[in-house]
Every structure is written in structure tokens, then in C-alpha cells.
mmCIF file of C-alpha atoms in Angstrom:
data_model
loop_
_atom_site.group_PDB
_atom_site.id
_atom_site.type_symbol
_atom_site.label_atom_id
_atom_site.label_comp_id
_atom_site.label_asym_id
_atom_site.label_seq_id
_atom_site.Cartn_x
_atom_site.Cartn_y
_atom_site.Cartn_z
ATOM 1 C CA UNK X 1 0.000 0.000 0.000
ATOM 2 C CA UNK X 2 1.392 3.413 -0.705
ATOM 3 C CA UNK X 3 2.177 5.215 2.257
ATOM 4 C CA UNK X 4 1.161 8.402 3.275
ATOM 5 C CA UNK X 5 2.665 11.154 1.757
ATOM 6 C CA UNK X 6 3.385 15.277 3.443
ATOM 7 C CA UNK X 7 2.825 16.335 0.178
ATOM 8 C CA UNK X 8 -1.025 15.521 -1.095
ATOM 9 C CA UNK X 9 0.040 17.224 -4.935
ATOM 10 C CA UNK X 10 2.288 14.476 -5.435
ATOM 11 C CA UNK X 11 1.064 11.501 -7.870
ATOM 12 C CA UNK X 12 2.013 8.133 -6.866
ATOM 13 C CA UNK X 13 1.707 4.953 -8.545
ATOM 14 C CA UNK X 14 0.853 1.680 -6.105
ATOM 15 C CA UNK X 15 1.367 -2.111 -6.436
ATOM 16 C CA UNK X 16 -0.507 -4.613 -4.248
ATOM 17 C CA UNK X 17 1.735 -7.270 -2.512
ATOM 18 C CA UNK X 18 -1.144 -7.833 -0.143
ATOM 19 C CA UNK X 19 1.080 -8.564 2.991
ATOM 20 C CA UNK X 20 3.227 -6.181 4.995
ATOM 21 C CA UNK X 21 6.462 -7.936 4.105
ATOM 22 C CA UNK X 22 7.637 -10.563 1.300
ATOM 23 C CA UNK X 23 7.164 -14.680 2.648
ATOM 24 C CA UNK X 24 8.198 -17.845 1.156
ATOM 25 C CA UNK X 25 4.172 -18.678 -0.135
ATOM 26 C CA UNK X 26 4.493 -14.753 -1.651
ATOM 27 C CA UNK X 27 7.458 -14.701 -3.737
ATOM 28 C CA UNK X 28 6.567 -15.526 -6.894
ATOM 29 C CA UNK X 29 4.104 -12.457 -6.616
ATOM 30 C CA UNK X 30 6.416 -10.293 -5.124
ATOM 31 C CA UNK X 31 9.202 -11.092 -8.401
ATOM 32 C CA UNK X 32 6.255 -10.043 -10.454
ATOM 33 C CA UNK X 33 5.561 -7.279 -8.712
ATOM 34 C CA UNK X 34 9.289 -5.722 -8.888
ATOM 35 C CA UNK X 35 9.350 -6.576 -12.433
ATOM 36 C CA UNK X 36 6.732 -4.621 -13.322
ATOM 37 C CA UNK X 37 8.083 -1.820 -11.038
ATOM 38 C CA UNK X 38 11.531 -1.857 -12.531
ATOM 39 C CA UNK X 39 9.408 -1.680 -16.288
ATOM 40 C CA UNK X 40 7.526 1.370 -14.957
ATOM 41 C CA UNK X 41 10.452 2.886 -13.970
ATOM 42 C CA UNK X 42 12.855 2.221 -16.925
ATOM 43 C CA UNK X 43 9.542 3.693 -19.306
ATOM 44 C CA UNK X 44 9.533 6.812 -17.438
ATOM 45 C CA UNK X 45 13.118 7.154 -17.890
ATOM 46 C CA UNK X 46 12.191 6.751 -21.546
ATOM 47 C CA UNK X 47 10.273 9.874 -21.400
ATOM 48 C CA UNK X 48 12.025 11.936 -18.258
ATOM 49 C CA UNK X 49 15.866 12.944 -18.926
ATOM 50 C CA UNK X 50 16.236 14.501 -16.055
ATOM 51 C CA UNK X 51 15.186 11.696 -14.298
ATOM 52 C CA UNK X 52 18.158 10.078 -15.264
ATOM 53 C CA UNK X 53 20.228 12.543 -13.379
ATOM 54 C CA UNK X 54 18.210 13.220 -10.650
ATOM 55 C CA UNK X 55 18.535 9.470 -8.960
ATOM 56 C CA UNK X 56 16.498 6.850 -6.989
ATOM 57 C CA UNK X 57 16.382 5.604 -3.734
ATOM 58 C CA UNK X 58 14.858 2.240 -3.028
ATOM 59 C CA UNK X 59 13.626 1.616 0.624
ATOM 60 C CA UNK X 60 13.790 -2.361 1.255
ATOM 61 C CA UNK X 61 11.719 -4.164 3.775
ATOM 62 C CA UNK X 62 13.498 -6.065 6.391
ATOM 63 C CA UNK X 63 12.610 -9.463 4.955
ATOM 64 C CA UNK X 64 15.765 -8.628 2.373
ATOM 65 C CA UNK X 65 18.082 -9.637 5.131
ATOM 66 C CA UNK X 66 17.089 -12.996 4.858
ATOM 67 C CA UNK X 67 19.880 -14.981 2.740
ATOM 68 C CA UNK X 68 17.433 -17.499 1.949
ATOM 69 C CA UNK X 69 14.397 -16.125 1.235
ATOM 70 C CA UNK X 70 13.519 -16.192 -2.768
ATOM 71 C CA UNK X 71 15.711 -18.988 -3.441
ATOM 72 C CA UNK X 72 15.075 -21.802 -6.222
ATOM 73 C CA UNK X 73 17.207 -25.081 -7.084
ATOM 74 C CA UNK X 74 17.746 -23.489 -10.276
ATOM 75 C CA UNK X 75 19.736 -20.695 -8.430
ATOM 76 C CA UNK X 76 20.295 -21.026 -4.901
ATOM 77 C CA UNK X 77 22.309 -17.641 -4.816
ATOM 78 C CA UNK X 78 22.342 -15.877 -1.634
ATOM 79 C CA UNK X 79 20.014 -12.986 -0.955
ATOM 80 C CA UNK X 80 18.471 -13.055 -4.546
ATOM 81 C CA UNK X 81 15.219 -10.762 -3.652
ATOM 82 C CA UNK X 82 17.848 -7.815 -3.129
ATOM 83 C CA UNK X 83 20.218 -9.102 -6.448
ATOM 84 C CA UNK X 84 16.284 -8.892 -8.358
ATOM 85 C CA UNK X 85 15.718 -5.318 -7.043
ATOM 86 C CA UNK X 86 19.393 -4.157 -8.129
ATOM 87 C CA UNK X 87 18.598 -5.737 -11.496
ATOM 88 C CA UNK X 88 14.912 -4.868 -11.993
ATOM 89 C CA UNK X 89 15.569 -1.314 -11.668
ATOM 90 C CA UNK X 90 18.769 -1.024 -14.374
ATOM 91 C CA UNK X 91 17.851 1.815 -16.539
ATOM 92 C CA UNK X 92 20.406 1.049 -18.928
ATOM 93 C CA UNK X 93 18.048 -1.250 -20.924
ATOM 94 C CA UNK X 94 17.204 0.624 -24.267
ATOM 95 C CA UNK X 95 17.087 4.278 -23.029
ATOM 96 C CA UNK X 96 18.516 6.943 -25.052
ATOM 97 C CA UNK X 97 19.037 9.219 -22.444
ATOM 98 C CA UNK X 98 21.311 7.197 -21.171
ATOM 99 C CA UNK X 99 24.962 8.166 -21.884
ATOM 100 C CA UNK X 100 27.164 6.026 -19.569
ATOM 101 C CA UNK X 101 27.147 2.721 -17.506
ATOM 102 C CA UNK X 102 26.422 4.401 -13.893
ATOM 103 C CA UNK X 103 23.226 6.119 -15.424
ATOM 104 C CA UNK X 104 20.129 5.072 -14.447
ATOM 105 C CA UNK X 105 21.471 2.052 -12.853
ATOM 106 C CA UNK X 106 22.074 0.993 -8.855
ATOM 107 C CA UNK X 107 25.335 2.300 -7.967
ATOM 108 C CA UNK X 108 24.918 1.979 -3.976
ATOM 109 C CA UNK X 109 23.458 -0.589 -1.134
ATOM 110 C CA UNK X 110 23.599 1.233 1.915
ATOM 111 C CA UNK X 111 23.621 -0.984 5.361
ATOM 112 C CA UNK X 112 22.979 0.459 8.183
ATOM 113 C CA UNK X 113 23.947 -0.979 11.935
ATOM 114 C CA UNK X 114 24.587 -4.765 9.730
ATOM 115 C CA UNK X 115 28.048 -5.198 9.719
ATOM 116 C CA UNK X 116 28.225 -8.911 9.045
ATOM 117 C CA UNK X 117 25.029 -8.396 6.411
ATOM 118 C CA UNK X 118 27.676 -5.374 4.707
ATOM 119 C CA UNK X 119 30.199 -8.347 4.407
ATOM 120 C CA UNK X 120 28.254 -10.779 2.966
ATOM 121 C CA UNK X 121 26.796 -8.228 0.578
ATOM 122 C CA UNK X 122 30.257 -6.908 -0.480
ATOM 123 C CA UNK X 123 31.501 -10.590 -1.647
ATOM 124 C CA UNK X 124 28.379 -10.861 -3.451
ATOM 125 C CA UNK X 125 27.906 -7.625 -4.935
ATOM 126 C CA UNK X 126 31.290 -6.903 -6.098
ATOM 127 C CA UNK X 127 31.125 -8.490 -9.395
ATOM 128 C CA UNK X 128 28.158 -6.326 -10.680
ATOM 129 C CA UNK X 129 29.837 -3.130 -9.863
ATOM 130 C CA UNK X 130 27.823 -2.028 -7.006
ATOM 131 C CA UNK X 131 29.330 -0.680 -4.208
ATOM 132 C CA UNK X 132 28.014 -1.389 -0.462
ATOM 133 C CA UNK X 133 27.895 0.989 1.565
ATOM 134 C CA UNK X 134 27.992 0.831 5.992
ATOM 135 C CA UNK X 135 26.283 3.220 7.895
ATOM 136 C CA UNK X 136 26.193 2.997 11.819
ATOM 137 C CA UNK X 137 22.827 3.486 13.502
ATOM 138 C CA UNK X 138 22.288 6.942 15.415
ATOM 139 C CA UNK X 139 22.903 7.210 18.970
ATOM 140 C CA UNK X 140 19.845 6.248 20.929
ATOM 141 C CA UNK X 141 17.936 4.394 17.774
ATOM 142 C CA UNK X 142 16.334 1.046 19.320
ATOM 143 C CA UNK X 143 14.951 -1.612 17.659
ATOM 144 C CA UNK X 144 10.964 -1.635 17.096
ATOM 145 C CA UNK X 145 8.922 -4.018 18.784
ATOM 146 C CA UNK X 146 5.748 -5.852 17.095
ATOM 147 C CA UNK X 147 3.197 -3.802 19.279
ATOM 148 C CA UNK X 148 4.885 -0.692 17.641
ATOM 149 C CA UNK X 149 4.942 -2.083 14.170
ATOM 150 C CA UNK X 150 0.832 -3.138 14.151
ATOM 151 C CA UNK X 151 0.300 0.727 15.614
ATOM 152 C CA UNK X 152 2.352 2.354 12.968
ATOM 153 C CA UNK X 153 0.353 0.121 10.279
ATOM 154 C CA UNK X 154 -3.021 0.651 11.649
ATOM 155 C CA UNK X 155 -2.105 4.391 11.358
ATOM 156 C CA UNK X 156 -0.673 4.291 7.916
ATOM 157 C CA UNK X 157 -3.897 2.541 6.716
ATOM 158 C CA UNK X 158 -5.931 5.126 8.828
ATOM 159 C CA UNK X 159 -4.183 8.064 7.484
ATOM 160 C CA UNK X 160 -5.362 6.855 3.460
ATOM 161 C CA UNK X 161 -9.161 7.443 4.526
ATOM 162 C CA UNK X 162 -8.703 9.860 7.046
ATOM 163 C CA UNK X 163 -5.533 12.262 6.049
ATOM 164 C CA UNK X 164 -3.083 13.419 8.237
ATOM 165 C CA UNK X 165 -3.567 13.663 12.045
ATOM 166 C CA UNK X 166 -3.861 17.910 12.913
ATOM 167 C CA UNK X 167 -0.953 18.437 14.934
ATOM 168 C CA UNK X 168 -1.130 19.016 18.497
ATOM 169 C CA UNK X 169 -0.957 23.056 19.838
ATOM 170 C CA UNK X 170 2.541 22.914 20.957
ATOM 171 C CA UNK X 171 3.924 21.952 17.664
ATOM 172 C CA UNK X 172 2.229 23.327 15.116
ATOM 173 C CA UNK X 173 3.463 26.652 15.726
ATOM 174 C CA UNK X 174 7.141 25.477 15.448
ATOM 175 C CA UNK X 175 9.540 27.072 12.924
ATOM 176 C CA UNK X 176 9.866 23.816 10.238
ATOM 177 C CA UNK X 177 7.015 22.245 10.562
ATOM 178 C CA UNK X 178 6.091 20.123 7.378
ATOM 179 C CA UNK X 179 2.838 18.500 8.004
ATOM 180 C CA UNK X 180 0.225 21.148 6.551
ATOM 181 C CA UNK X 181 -3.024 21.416 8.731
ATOM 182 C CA UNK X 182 -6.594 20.883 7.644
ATOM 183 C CA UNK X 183 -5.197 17.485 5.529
ATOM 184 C CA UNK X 184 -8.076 15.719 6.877
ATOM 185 C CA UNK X 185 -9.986 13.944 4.595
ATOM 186 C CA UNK X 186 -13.874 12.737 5.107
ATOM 187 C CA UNK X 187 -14.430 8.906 3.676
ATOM 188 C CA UNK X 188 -17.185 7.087 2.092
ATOM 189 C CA UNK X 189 -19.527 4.496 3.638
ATOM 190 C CA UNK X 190 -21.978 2.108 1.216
ATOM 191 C CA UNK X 191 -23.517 -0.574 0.434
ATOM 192 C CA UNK X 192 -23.227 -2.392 -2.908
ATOM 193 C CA UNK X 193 -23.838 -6.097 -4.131
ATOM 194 C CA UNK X 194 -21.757 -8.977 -3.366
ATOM 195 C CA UNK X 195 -22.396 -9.309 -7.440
ATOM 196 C CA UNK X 196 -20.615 -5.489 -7.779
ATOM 197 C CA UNK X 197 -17.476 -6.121 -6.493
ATOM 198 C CA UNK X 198 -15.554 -9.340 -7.336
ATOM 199 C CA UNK X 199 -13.101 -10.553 -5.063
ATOM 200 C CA UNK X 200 -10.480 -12.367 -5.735
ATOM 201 C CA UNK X 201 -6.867 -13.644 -3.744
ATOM 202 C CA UNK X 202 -3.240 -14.598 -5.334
ATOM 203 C CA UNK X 203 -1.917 -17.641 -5.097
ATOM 204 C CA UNK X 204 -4.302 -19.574 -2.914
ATOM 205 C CA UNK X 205 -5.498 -22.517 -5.253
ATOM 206 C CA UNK X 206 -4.436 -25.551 -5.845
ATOM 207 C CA UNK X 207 -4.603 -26.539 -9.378
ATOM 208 C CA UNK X 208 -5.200 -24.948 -12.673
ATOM 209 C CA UNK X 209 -9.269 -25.179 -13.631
ATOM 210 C CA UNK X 210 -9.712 -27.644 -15.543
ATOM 211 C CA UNK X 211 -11.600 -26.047 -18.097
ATOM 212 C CA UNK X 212 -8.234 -23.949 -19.333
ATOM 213 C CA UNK X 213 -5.980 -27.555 -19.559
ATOM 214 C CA UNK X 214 -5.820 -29.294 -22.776
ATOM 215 C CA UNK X 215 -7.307 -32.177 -23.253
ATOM 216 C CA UNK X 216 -5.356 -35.430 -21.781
ATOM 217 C CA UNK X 217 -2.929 -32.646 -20.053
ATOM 218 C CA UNK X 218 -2.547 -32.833 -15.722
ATOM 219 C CA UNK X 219 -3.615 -30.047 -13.448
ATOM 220 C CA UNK X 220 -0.496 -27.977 -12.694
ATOM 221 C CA UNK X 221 0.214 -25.702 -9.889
ATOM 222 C CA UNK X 222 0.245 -21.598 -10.456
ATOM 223 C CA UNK X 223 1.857 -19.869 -7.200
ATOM 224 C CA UNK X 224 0.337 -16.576 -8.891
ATOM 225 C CA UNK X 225 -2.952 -17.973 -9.820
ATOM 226 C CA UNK X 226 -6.179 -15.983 -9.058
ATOM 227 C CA UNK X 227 -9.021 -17.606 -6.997
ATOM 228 C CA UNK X 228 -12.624 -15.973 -6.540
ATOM 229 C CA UNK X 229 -13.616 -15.517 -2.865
ATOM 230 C CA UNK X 230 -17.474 -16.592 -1.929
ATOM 231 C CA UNK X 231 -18.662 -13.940 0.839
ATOM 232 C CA UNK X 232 -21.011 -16.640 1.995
ATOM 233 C CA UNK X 233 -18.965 -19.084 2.814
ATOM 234 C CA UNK X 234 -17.614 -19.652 6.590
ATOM 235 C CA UNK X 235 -16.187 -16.212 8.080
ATOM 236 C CA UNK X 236 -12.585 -18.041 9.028
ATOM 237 C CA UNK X 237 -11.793 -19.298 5.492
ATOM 238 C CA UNK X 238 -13.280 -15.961 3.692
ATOM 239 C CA UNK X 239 -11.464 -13.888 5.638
ATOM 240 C CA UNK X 240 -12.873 -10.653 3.779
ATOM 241 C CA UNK X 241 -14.191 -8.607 7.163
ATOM 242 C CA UNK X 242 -12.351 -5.529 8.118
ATOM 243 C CA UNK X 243 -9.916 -6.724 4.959
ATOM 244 C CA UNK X 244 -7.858 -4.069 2.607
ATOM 245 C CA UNK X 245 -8.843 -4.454 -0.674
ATOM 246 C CA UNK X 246 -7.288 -3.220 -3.585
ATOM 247 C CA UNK X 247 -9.491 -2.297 -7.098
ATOM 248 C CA UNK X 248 -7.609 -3.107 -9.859
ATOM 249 C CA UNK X 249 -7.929 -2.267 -13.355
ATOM 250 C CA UNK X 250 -9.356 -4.669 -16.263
ATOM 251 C CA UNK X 251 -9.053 -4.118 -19.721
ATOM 252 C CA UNK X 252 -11.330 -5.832 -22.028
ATOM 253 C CA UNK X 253 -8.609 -7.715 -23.358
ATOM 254 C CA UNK X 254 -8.343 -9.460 -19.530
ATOM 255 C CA UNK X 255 -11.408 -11.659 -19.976
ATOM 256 C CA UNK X 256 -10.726 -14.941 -20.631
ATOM 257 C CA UNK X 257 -12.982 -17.087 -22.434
ATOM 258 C CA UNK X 258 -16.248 -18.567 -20.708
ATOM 259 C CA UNK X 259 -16.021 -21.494 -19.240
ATOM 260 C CA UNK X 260 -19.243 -22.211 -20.867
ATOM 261 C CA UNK X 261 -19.775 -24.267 -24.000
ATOM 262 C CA UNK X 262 -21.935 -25.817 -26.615
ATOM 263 C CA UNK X 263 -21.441 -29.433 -27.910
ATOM 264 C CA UNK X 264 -23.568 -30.841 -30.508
ATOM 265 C CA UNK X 265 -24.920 -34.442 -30.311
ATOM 266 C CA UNK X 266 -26.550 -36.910 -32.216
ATOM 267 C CA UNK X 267 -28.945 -39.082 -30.740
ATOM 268 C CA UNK X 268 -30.170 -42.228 -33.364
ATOM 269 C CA UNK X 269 -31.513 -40.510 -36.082
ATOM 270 C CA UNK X 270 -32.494 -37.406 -35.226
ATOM 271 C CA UNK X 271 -29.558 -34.347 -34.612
ATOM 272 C CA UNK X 272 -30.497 -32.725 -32.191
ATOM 273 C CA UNK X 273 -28.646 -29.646 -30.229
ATOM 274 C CA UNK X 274 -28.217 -29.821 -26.348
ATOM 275 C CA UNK X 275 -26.359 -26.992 -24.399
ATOM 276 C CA UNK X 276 -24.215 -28.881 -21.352
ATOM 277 C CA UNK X 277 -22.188 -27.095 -19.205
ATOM 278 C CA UNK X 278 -18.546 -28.013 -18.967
ATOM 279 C CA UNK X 279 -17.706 -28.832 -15.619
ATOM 280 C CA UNK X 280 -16.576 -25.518 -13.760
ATOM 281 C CA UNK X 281 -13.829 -25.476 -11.284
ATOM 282 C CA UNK X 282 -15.303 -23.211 -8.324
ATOM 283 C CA UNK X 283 -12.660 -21.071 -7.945
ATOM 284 C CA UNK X 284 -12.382 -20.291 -12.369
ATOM 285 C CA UNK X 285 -11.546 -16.492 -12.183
ATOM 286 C CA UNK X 286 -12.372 -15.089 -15.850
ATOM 287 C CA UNK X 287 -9.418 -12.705 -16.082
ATOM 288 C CA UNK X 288 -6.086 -13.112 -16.165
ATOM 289 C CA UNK X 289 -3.418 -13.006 -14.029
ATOM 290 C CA UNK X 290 -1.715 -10.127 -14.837
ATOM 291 C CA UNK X 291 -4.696 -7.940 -13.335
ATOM 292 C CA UNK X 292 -3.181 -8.540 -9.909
ATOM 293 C CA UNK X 293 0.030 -7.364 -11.603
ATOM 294 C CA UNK X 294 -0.369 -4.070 -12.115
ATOM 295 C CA UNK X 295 -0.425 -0.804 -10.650
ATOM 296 C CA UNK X 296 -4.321 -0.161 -8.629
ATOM 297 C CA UNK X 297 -6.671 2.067 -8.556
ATOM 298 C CA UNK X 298 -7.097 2.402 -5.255
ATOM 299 C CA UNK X 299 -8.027 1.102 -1.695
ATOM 300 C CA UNK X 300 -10.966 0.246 0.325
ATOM 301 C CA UNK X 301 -12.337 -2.023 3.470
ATOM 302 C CA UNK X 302 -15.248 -4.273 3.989
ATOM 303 C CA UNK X 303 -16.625 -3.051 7.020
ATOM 304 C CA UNK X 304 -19.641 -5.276 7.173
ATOM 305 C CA UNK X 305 -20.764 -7.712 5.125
ATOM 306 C CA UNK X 306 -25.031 -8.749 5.199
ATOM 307 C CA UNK X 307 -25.224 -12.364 4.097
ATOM 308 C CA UNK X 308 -28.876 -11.773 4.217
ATOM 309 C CA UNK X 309 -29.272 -9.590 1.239
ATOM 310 C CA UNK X 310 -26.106 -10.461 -0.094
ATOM 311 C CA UNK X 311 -23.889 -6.974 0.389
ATOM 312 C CA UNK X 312 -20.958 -5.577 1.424
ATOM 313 C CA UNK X 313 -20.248 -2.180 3.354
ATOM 314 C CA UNK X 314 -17.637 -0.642 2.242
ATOM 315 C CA UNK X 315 -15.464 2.262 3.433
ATOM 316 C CA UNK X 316 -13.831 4.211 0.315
ATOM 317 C CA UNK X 317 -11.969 7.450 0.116
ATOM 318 C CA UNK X 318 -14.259 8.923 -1.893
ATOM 319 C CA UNK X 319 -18.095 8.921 -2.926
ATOM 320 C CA UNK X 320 -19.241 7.464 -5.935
ATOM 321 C CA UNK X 321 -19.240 4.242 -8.126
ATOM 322 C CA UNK X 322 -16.190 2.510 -7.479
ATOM 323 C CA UNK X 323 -12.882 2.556 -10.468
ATOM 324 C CA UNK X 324 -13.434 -1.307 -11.195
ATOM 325 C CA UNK X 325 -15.572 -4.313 -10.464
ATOM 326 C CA UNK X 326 -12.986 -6.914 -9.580
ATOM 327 C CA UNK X 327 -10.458 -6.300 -6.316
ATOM 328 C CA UNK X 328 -7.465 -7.977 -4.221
ATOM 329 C CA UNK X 329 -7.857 -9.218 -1.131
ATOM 330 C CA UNK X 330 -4.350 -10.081 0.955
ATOM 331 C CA UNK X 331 -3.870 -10.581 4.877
ATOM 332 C CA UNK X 332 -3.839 -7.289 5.552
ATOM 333 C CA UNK X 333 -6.727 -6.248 7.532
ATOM 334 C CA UNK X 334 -8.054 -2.745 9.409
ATOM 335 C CA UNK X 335 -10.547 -1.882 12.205
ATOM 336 C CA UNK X 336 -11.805 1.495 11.793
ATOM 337 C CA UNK X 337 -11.811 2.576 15.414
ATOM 338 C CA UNK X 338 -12.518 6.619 14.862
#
């Protein structure tokens, strides 16, 4: 989720992991994810010069530290969801405004307080070129608990609908204050159909539907296949109240083909036509995968959902019809306790 910004004029462009930080089940998302990040980046460079000479700084989560995580038999490098982000995000692909090898390309890993994590990264990074970088921590810095971390994230989400807190007396009237007052923003609350707003989940199925296998072919696994999530099934396997969902985008050209077909049949002497229904997988999502891909359109939270007339309440930043029919659902999930 993007976080909150001091400066409400700037645009920002979003990409739904659907957890707080990367985990074994979530990496082949995640890879996606970056990819497409490092393409959005390397087209604006297309377009933006100055860009090029202006820099980028990318702001890791803590799960990079973790030698292991991301790692296949194919390549069981060390720390290879850092090595991805250094080499998703190499502007010297095909850019014209690119003059030399240090454009556009990471240069720098800085470490701070790691000094054993520096090491390992300097053996390992060396060969590309890119230089790392250790920085001590500031006197008095501690470590954040898990209580802290949930607070911080409850606020983050909080601050989307709601803007930024008004600051209290004391400090607003300091010299350098950059938090603007009257950022407070009012949200939405509404009903719509469970039929208005499909929700689906990454990576939680088991098997490829079997109408989209060839015929004689074995169900195969997809770590980044979509799944549909019923609203009236049991609350502990929907999971979908108080959950963060993200609307996506879908283009026409998304839609797969129905799962729905016609098959002729002759019965003794008489042809006659019969319309059978080729047996549908219940989770068969009829869009592709790359929907989940791309940069959203937004957020909002089931806040209650009536299985009695079938509807969700939903808490948006804004009135009015919602961007898209079809949205994300992950594990991360938000009690609006205003």
C-alpha cells in the first residue's frame, strides 16, 4: 500500500503485494511485482531525462536480510530478492538518455547498523559493480517491537481514509514544521452487491481449472494464480471482514474465455442440439493473471458484510461508483476505530 505522503500534490503509482512484508508462499508475486516496477520505472526514464540525473532511492523491507528467502534449485544464490531489485531497476536497458554505464542504474546498497550483512553483501555484490555501503545506527535508535509495528500500520492505513492527524498546539506553531493542517480527509460508507465487487486472492489454489488444460494434459500448480472468494462461505476461510482491498484495473482484453460451451450431439436418427455445461472449477476467475500485476486504482475495506441480502459495506476514500468491479484481497486487515 502506498504510504502516506506530506505532500497531497504528489502523484504516486501503487502495487498490491497484499502482505506487509515478502514470505516464502508470496514470492513468486512479489518477483512479479518488482518486475513490473523496474518496467515502470525504466519507461519513465524513456520519457524523463532529467530523471536520469536526478537518482532513486529504493527503501527495502526487512525481509531482504534474509539470505534465503527467494531462493530456487535453479539458483540457490544468496540474498536473490535484493540481487532482483538491483537488477529490476537497471535503466540502462534501451534508453537513449542514457549516456554512460552508472546512469540510471544501482550504484549503492547502503547498510545500516549490519556489519556482518555489509560483508556478505560486499563478496556478493562486487562483481556487478555495485558498491556497499555501511552506515552505523544513530545514537539512541532502538529496535521496534511488534506492538509498535501493528500501531504504525493501523495508522498508515488510517491516514489513506482519514488524512493526516492535525498536529497538536505545541507543535504546530514550530519554525519547520512540514505537516500542513486541515489534511483531513472525510471517507465514504456504502452498500453495494456482493455481485458489484468481485473478489479475488493470489496464489491460494491448488490446481489450474480444468476447463483452461488441454485435453489429456494434468492439473499444474500456479503460485500466482487468481481464486474468486465466496462472501457466503464460513467467516474463518473468507477472511474478507475488516480486509484491505485493492481495485484493480481490467481491460477488455483481460477476460478470458467462458467457461461455458456448446457441444452438438446426435442421438439415433435425429440431430439434435443440447447446451451442457462443462464442468466448472469453483474457484475459475475469468481474467487473467496479470490484473493482480499491475499498478491499482485504489483502496478500500469491507466493514460489514449482510449475508442476508447479499452486500458488502464498504469504506472508500471517496463517494461514488467505485474505479473497477474486480479487487485484491491479501492478509492485511483494518478496524476502523474513529
Amino acid at each position: 500500500m502506498p504510504s502516506n505522503t506530506l505532500s497531497a500534490d504528489v502523484p504516486t503509482l501503487g502495487w498490491w503485494y497484499g502482505g506487509q512484508e515478502p514470505t516464502t508462499r508470496g514470492v513468486p508475486i512479489w518477483t512479479k511485482l518488482i518486475e513490473n516496477m523496474g518496467g515502470a520505472y525504466r519507461a519513465r526514464l524513456e520519457k524523463d531525462p532529467l530523471l536520469v540525473h536526478s537518482g532513486l532511492f529504493l527503501d527495502t523491507p526487512s525481509a531482504f536480510t534474509n539470505p534465503t528467502l527467494g531462493q530456487v534449485k535453479e539458483n540457490p544464490t544468496r540474498y536473490p530478492l535484493l540481487q532482483q531489485a538491483v537488477e529490476a531497476f537497471d535503466g540502462r536497458c534501451s534508453c537513449p538518455v542514457v549516456h554512460s554505464k552508472a546512469d540510471a542504474a544501482v550504484d549503492f546498497v547502503i547498510v545500516i547498523g549490519h556489519e556482518k550483512l555489509t560483508i556478505e553483501l560486499q563478496r556478493l555484490l562486487a562483481p556487478s559493480g555495485v558498491k556497499v555501503v555501511p552506515l552505523p545506527k544513530s545514537g539512541g535508535v532502538v529496535d521496534l517491537d511488534d506492538a509498535y509495528r501493528e500501531l504504525a500500520h493501523s495508522q498508515q492505513v488510517r491516514t489513506y481514509f482519514y488524512g493526516e492527524p492535525a498536529l497538536p498546539s505545541s507543535l504546530a506553531g514550530l519554525s519547520g514544521s512540514t505537516v500542513p493542517l486541515g489534511l483531513q480527509l472525510n471517507p465514504y460508507s456504502f452498500q453495494i452487491p456482493w455481485d458489484a465487487l468481485h473478489v479475488l486472492r493470489v496464489g491460494e489454489g491448488n490446481a489450474a481449472p480444468t476447463s483452461a488444460l488441454p485435453l489429456g494434459s494434468s492439473h499444474v500448480l500456479s503460485p500466482t494464480r487468481l481464486t474468486r472468494v465466496d462472501p457466503g462461505g464460513p467467516a474463518h476461510v473468507v477472511r474478507l471482514l475488516n480486509t484491505v482491498l485493492a481495485i484493480v484495473r481490467v481491460d477488455p482484453e483481460d477476460r478470458l474465455e467462458t467457461a461455458k460451451s456448446k457441444v452438438k450431439e446426435e442421438e439415433g436418427e435425429k440431430a439434435e442440439e443440447e447446451v451442457k455445461e462443462v464442468e466448472i472449477d469453483e474457484d475459475e476467475v475469468p481474467y487473467r493473471e496479470e490484473i493482480a500485476q499491475r499498478e491499482v486504482l485504489g483502496f478500500v475495506v469491507i466493514t460489514a458484510i449482510d449475508t442476508l441480502k447479499r452486500k458488502y459495506t464498504i469504506l472508500s476514500p471517496s463517494p461514488g461508483k467505485l474505479p473497477s468491479t474486480v479487487a485484491i484481497a491479501g492478509s492485511i486487515e483494518w478496524v476502523d476505530s474513529a
